[in-house]
XYZ file of C-alpha atoms in Angstrom:
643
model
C -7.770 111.078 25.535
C -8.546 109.548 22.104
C -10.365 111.903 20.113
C -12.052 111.557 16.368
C -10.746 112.739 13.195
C -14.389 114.184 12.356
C -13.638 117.638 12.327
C -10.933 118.766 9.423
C -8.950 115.259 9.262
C -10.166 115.436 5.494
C -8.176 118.752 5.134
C -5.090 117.375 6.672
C -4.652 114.193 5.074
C -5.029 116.177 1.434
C -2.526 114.491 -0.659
C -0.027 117.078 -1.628
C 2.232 116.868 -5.335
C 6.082 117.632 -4.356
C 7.992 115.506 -2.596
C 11.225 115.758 -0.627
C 11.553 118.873 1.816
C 11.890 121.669 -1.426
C 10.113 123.107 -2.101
C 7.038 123.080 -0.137
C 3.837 123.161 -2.565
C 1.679 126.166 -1.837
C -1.249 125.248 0.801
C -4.389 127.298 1.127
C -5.451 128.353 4.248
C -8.135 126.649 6.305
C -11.328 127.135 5.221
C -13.869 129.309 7.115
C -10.845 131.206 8.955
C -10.694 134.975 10.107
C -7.141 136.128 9.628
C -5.476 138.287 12.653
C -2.449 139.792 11.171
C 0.956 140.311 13.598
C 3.675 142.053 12.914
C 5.382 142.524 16.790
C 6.118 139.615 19.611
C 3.453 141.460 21.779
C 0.999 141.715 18.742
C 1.324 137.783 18.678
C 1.317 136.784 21.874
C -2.261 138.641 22.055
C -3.201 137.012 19.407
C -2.361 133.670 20.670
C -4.156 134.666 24.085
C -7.050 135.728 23.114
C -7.240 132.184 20.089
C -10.822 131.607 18.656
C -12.309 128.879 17.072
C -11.826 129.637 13.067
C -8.939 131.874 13.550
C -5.730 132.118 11.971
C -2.587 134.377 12.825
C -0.586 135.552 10.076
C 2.844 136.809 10.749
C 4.857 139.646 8.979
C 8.137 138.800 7.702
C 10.518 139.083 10.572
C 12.152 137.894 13.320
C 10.274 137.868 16.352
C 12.377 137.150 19.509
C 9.956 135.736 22.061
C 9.190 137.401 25.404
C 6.850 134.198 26.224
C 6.267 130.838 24.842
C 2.815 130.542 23.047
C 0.502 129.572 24.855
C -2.100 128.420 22.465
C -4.299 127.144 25.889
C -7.864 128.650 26.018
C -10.311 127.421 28.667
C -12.065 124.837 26.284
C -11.492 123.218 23.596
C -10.849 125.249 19.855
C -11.132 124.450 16.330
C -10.025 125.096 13.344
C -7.050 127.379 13.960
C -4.254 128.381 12.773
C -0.447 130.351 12.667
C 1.896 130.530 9.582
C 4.334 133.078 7.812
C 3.009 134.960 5.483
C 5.368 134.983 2.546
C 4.886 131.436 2.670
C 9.123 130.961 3.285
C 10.010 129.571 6.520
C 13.219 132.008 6.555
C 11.062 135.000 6.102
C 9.541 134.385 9.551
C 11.206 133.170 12.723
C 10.304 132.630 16.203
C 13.744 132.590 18.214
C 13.640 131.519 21.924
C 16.404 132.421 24.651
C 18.475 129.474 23.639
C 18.817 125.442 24.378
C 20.334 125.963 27.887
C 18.082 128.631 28.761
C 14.497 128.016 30.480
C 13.398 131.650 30.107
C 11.413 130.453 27.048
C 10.795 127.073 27.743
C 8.264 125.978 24.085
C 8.159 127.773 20.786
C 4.468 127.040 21.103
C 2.434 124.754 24.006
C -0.885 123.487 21.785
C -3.454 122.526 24.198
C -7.181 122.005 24.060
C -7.039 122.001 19.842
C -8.700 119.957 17.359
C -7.574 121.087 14.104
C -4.931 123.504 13.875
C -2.480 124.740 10.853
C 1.298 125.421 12.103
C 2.807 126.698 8.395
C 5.760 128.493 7.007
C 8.022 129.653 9.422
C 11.100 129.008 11.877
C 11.093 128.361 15.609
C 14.661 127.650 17.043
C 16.433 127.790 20.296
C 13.981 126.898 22.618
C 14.976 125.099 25.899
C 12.207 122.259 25.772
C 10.119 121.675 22.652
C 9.963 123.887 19.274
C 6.099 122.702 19.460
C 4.566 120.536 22.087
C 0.731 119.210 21.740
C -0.962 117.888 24.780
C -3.160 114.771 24.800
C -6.740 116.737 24.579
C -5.502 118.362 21.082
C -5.410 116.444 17.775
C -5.521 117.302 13.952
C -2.358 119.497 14.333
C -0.770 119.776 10.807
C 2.893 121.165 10.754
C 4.002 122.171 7.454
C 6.880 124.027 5.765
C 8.493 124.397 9.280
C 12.562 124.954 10.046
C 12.761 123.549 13.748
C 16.456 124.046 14.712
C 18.330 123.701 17.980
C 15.813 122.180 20.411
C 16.678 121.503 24.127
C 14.372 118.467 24.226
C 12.141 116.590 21.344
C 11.563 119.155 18.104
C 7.709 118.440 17.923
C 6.144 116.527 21.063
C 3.117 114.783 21.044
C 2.485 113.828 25.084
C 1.374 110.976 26.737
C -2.012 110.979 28.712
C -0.924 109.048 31.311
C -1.262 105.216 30.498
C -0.654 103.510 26.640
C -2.757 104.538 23.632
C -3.823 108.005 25.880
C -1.953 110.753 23.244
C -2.783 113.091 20.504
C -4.281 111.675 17.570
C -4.056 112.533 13.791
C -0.711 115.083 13.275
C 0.538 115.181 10.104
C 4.175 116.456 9.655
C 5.213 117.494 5.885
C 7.974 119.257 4.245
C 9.839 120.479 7.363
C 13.443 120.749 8.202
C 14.775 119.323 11.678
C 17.977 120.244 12.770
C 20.992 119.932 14.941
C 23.600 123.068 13.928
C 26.089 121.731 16.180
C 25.202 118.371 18.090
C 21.945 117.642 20.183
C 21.417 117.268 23.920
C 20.675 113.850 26.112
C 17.644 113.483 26.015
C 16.106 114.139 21.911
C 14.122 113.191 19.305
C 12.847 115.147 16.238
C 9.132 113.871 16.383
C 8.484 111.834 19.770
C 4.733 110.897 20.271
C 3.155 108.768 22.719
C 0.156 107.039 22.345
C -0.720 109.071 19.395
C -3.094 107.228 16.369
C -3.004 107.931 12.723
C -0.187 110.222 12.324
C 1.537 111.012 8.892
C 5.266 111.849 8.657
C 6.455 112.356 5.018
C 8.907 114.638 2.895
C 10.551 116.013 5.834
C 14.520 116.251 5.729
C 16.095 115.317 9.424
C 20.155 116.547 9.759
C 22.449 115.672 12.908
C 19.371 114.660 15.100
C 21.445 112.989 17.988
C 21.415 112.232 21.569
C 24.344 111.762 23.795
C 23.669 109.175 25.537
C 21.366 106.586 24.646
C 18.537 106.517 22.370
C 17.367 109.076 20.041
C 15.398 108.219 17.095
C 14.565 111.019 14.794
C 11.153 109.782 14.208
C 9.398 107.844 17.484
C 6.685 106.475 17.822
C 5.318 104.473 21.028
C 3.735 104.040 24.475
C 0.598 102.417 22.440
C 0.831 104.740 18.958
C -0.430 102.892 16.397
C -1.051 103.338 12.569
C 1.654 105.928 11.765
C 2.351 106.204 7.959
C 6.345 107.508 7.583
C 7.272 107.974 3.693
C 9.520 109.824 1.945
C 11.471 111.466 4.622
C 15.665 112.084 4.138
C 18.075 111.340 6.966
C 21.287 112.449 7.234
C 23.977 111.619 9.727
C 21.452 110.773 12.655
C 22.122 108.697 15.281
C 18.655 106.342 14.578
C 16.275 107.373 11.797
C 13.044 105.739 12.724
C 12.034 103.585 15.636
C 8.087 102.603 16.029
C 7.966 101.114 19.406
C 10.754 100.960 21.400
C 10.500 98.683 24.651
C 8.535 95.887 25.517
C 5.009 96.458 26.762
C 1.501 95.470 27.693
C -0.744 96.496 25.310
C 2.403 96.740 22.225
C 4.392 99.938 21.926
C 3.389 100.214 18.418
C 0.996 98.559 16.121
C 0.461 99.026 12.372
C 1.172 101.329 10.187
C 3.862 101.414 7.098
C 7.402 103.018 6.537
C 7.903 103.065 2.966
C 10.437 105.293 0.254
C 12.807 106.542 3.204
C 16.060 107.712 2.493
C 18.672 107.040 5.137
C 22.262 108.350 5.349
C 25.059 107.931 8.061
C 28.770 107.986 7.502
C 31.695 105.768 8.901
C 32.183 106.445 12.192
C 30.223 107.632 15.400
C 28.199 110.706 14.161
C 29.541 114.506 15.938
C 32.073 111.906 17.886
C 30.162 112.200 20.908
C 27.620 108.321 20.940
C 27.460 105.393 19.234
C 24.650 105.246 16.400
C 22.271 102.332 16.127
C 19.999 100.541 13.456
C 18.757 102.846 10.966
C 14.325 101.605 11.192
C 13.690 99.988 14.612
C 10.148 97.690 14.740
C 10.216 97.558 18.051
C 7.025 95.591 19.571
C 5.199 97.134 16.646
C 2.921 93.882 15.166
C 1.557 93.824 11.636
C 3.626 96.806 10.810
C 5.449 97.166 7.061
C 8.498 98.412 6.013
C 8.917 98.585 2.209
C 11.407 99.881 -0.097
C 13.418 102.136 1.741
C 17.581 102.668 1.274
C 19.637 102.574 4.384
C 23.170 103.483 4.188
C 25.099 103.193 6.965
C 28.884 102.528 5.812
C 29.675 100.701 8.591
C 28.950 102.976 11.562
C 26.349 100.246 12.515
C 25.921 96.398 11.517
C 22.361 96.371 11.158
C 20.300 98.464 8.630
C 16.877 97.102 10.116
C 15.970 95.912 13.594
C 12.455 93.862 14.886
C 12.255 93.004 18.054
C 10.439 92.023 21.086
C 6.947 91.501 20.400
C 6.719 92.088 16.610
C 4.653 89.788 14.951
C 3.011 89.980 11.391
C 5.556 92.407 10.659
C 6.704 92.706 6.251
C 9.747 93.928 5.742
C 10.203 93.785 2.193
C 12.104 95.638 -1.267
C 14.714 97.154 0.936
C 17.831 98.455 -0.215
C 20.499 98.121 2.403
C 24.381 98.582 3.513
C 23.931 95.938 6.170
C 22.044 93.239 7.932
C 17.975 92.942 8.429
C 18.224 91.515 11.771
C 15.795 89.730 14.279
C 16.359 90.683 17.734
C 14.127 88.110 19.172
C 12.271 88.275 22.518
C 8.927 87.249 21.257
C 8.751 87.864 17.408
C 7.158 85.546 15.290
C 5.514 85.073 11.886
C 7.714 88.126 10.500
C 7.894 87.996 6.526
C 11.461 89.565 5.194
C 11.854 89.060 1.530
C 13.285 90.401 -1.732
C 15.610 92.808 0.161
C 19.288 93.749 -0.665
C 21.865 93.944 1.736
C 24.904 94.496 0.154
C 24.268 98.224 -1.383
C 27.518 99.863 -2.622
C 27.378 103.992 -2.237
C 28.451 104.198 -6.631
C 24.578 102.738 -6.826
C 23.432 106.079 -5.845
C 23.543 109.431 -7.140
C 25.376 111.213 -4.386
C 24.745 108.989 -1.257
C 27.333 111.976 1.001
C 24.580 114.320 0.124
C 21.689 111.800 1.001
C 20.955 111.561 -2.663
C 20.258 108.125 -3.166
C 18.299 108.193 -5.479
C 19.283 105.116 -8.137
C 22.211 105.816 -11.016
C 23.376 103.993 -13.910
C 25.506 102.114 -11.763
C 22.709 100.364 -10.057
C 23.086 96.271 -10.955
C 20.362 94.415 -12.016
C 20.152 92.826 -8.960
C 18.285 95.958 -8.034
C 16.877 97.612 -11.218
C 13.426 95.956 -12.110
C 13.873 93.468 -9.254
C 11.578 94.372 -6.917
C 8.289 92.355 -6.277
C 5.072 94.988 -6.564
C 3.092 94.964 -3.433
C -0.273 97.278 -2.897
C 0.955 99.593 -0.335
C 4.138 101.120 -2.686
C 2.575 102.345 -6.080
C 4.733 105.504 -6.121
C 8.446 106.046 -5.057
C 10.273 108.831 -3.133
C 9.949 110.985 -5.979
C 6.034 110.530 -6.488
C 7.818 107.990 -9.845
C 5.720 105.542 -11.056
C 6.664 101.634 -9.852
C 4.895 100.084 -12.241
C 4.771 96.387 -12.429
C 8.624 95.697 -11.925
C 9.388 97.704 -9.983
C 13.447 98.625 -8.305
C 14.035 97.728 -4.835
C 14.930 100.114 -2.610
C 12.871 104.274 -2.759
C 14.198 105.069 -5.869
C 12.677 104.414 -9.038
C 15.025 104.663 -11.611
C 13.922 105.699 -14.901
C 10.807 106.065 -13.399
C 7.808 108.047 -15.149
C 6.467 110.604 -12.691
C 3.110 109.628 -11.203
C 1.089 112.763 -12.397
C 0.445 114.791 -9.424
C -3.234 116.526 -9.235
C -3.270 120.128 -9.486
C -4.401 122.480 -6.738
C -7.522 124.506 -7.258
C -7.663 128.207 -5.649
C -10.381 130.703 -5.894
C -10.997 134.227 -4.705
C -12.899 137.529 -5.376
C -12.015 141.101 -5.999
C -13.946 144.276 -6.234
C -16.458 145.499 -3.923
C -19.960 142.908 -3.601
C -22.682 145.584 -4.818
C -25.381 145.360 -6.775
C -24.430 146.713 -10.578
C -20.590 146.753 -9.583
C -18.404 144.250 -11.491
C -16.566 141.515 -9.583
C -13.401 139.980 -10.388
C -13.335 135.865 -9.704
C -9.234 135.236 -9.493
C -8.280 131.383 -10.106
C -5.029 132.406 -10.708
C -3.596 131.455 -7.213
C -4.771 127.475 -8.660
C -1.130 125.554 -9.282
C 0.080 122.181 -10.897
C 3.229 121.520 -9.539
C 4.493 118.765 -11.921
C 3.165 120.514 -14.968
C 1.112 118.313 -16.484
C 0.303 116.432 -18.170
C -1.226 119.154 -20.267
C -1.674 123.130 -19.415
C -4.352 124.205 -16.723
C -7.924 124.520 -18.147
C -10.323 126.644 -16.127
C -13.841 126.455 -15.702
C -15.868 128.908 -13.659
C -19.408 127.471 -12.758
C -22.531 129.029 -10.184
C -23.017 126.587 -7.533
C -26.479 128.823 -5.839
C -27.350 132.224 -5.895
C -29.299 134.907 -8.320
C -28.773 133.762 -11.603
C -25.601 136.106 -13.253
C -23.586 135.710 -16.158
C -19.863 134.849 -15.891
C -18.065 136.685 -18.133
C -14.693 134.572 -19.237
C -15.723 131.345 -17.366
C -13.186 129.254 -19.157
C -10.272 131.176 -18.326
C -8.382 132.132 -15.099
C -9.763 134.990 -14.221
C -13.479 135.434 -14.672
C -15.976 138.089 -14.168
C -19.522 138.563 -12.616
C -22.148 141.892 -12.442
C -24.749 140.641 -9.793
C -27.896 142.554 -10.317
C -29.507 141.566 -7.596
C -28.925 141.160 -3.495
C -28.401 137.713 -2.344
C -25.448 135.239 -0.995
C -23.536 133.572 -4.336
C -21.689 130.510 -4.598
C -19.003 129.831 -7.196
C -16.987 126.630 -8.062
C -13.489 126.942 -9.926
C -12.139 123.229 -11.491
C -8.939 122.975 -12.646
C -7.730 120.489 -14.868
C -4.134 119.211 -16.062
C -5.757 116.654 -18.709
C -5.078 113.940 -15.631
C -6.575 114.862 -12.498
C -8.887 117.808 -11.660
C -9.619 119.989 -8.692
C -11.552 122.216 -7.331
C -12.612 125.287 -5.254
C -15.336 127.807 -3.802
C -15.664 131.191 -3.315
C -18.808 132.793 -1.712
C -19.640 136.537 -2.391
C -22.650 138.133 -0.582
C -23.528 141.216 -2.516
C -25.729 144.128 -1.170
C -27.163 147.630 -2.265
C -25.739 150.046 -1.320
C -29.272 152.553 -1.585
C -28.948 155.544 0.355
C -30.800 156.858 3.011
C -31.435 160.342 2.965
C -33.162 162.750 5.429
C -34.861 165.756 3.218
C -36.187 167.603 6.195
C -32.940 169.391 6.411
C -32.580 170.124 3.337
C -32.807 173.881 1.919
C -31.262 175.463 -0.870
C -30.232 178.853 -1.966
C -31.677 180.838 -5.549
C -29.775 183.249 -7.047
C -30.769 185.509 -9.528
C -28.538 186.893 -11.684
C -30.364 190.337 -12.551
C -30.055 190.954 -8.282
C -27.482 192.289 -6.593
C -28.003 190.220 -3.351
C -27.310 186.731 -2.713
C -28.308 184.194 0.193
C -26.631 181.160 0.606
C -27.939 178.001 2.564
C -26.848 174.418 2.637
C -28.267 171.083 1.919
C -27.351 168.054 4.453
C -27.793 164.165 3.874
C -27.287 161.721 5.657
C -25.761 158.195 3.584
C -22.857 155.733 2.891
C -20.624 155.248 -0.166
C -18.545 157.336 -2.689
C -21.474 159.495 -4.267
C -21.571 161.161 -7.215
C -24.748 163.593 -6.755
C -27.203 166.006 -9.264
C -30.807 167.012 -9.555
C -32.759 167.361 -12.542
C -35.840 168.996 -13.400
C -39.529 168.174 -13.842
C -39.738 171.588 -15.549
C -37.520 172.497 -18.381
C -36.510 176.000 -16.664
C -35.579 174.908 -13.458
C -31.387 173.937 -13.789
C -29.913 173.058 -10.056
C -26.650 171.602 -9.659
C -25.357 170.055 -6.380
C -21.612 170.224 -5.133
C -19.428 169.724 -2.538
C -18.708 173.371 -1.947
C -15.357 171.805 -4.175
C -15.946 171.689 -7.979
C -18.150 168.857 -7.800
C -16.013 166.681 -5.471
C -17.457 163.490 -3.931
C -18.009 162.560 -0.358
C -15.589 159.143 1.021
C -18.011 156.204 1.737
C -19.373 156.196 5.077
C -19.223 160.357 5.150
C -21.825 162.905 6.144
C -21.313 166.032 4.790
C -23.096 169.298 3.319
C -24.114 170.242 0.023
C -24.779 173.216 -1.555
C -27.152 173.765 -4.309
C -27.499 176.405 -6.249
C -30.570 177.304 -8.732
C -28.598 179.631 -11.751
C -31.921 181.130 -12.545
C -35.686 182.273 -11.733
C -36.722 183.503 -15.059
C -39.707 182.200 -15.537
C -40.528 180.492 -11.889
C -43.871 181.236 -10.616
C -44.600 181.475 -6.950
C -45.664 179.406 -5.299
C -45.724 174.971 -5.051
C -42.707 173.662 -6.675
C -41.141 170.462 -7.408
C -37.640 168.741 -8.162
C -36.355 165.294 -8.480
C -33.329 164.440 -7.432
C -31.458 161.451 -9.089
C -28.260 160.149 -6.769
C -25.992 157.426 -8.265
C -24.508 155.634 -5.897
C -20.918 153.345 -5.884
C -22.962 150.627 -7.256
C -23.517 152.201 -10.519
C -26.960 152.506 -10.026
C -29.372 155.811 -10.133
C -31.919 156.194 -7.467
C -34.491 159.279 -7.443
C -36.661 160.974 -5.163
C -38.690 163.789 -4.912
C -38.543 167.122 -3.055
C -40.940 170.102 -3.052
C -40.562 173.676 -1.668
C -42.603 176.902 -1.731
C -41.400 179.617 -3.858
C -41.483 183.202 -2.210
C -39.930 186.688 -2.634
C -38.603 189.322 -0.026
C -36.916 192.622 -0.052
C -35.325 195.150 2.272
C -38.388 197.081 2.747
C -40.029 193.488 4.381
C -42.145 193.233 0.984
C -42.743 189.881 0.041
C -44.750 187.460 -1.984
C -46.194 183.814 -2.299
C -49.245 181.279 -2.102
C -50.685 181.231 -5.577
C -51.346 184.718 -6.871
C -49.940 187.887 -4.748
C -47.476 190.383 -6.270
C -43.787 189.924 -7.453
C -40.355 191.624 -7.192
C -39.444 194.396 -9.390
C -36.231 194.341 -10.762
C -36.072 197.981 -10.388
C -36.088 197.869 -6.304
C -32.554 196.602 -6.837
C -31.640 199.659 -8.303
C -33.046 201.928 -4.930
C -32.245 199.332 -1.680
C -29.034 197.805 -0.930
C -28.635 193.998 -1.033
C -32.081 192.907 -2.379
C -32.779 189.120 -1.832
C -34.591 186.658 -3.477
C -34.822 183.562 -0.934
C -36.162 180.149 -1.965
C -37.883 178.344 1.073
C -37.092 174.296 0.379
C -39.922 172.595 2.127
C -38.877 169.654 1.951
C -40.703 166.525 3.341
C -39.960 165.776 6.760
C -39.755 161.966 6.580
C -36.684 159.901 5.577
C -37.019 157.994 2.391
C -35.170 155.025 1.073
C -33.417 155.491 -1.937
């Protein structure tokens, strides 16, 4: 079914800076997501079973040979998803099935039941069916920095629903690599999408994608697709390059869209020896569809360089650079525009056309250079050059000044979000892939939140001390003295204040002029690295607390005990007494209490003291009994206080 672009289609149409397959700018992840990382094949397939809505599945560097395809199928309907490498290098990570004649792994991946889902930075290869099939209930897939080699079927398969115009909606394939490392099977394609609306193909690189036997178009679009945008893609001996539409139908195969600032390479002859190559951009029943400054070389293996046919109508085919004939095929075209194209392209025009380099050189005539006429839809060529207002026929520019390209903004925190601690905001992640037109400037600003100073808000890395609990917003704008842009980070920052239960606390007094000591503990209860002492309201009264250690800390989240030890009595009276005790927490940040406890003395002979008056302990009875004691009684209030 048709679905909307409503949910993330503004994410996966951004306009990204480099162009041609390498390298791959750097692409944040989806916003809002919850990474799962994977590092094993059953790890991953887990993952992908158990798929939520904002999720993303990040795998380790390695090569994970599947025991399953990946079912990304849930009962209903998921957003906002993801998988990718995560060294960002398609090498790094690759998904390897049982191989093209084999069914035991039939899909790298099965997307069903999807809108919006990242596919990033890794290899899937040797699959029997498709590296990546999407069903007609999932839309807003976005494939990206992908190596898709050896496929039994189509590399990336968009299904039909059943009837024309019924397919996914809204892919976008960028900056992948589709390949044949032999020669294909009969029945291929490298992106093959029926009834699919809206899709973007650019800056991918397509080698030996061929069929044996009869039609296999690297890129096709049809069964009622319409609106596909292909730019800036490089073909190199394939059998067909691009074909939107492809047989003659009720409603059209294919309708709209543009191909503009292709390359397109073939050499002499029949490509891997095994079929017989046709037109290099097929408009096939594709009305009001425009194909503008693109370079086909074909050397011969096939007359034409550009085919419309059948029920194309209001089609521009214009500014094309060519090796052979722009040819109407008939069977109901009409009203077709084809002007300002070149047919008679020599390969020592190019750079290195073998290599699919065809990018202008200073060989070019001036029957090409400056000879183009402008039109709205081609501002840019395949390197992101400038056309200006005479602009070259054919996807080169040469000479061209490099249309800037807008730097990418990318924010983050470190440090832990307490009150008092100091937080680290990182832009240095942002990126401005052509460089200029001037250095990165940085500016750190508070979107909502407590009010806090940022500490270094004009450079890359910035710095915040939030006194105070609350959710914080942050905006990082980059600028290259062109174009800006920007990004958020949130930070919700708590207190870490302790709770602690004094009724079990009780502590031991020693006094140095007795023989006899007692020893007792105190016990908390709290969370966070502490560093822990008590001072005095008196000026005699000295207690220190420990870990039983040195003065070791306890790990966050810990319970432990702690014993504290009072050096001396001299000068205590009996009695009501009183302590405060001051515990500084991670956050920097000293928080006191109270505790009170009655003082009383005992001996061996079961003599003892307290209340207010009463008598004391004579020094001198530790000279006749063994092991005299003095004990301190904490009592210490029985209700838990928050610190």
């Amino acid at each position: 079914m048709k679905t909307t672009a409503l949910l993330l289609l503004a994410m996966l149409c951004l306009p990204l800076a480099a162009k041609d397959w390498t390298p791959a700018p750097a692409l944040p992840n989806p916003s809002g997501v919850t990474v799962i990382n994977v590092s094993t094949d059953a790890q991953l397939q887990a993952a992908v079973g158990a798929i939520a809505s904002n999720q993303l599945i990040v795998l380790a560097a390695g090569t994970y040979t599947l025991s399953n395809s990946l079912w990304f199928n849930p009962a209903s309907t998921v957003t906002n998803i993801g998988i990718r490498g995560a060294t960002g290098n398609p090498d790094d990570v690759v998904l390897k099935g049982a191989g093209m004649t084999s069914s035991a792994i039939p899909h790298g991946m099965w997307v069903g039941k999807v809108n919006g889902m990242l596919i990033a930075d890794l290899t899937i290869r040797e699959v029997f069916y498709h590296p990546v099939q999407v069903t007609t209930d999932s839309s807003n897939v976005h494939f990206y920095n992908l190596k898709l080699i050896d496929a039994g079927e189509q590399f990336i398969k968009g299904s039909s629903g059943g009837s024309p115009g019924t397919g996914s909606d809204y892919g976008i394939v960028e900056y992948c690599w589709f390949e044949y490392t032999n020669q294909g099977t009969g029945y291929t394609n490298g992106v093959d999408v029926h009834g699919g609306d809206g899709w973007i193909i650019r800056h991918n690189h397509f080698l030996r994608i061929n069929v044996i036997g009869g039609y296999g178009p690297c890129i096709l679009m049809w069964n009622g697709s319409s609106n596909t945008i292909i730019e800036g893609n490089t073909f190199i001996n394939c059998e067909q390059a691009i074909a939107l539409g492809l047989i003659d139908r009720t409603p059209d195969d294919h309708s709209g869209g543009i191909v503009r600032n292709n390359f397109i390479y073939r050499a002499a002859g029949t490509p891997q020896g095994v079929d017989s190559p046709d037109a290099g951009i097929m408009i096939w029943d594709s009305p009001n569809t425009k194909v503008l400054n693109n370079t086909v070389i074909q050397n011969g293996s096939y007359a034409n360089a550009i085919e419309y046919r059948f029920g194309t109508t209001g089609a521009e085919i214009r500014n094309n650079l060519c090796d052979g004939a722009i040819t109407d095929r008939g069977s109901g075209t009409g009203g077709n525009t084809v002007a300002n194209n070149v047919t008679s392209a020599q390969s020592g025009w190019f750079v290195n056309a073998a290599a699919g380099n065809l990018r202008l050189s200073a060989s070019a005539p001036a029957s090409v250079v400056d000879a183009a006429n402008a039109h709205a839809s081609v501002t840019d060529d395949f390197d992101g050059n400038a056309r200006g207002g005479s602009p070259d026929i054919g996807a080169s520019e040469r000479g061209g000044t490099p249309a800037n390209q807008p730097p990418v903004a990318a924010a983050i925190y470190s440090g832990t979000p307490n009150v008092g601690n100091t937080l680290t905001l990182d832009g240095t992640g942002s990126s401005d892939p052509d460089s200029g037109p001037n250095a990165l400037i940085y500016a750190w600003t508070q979107i909502s939140g407590p009010s806090v100073n940022i500490s270094g808000a004009g450079s890359a890395s910035a710095s915040i001390t939030p006194g105070t609990v609350g959710s914080y917003l942050f905006r990082l704008t980059v600028d290259d003295g062109a174009d800006t842009d920007t990004a958020d980070v949130s930070i919700s920052v708590s207190d870490p204040a302790l709770t602690i239960d004094t009724s079990t606390w009780a502590m031991t007094v020693t006094d140095s002029s007795l023989p006899g000591v007692s020893t007792r503990q105190l016990t908390y209860g709290g969370s966070g690295t502490l560093t822990v002492s008590v001072s005095a309201d008196q000026p005699w009264l000295s207690v220190s607390f420990d870990n039983g250690s040195g003065g070791n800390t306890l790990a966050a989240s810990a319970s432990g005990t702690i014993t504290a030890t009072v050096g001396s009595v001299a000068g205590l009276s009996k009695g009501a007494q009183a302590a405060t005790i001051t515990v500084t927490g991670n956050d920097g940040t000293s928080h006191q209490v109270q505790i009170s406890f009655q003082l009383t003395y005992s001996d061996a002979l079961g003599n003892s003291g307290g209340g207010a008056g009463g008598g004391g302990c004579a020094a001198d009875h530790g000279a006749a009994f063994a092991a005299p004691l003095l004990l301190l009684l904490v009592l210490c209030a029985s209700r838990r206080r928050r610190i």
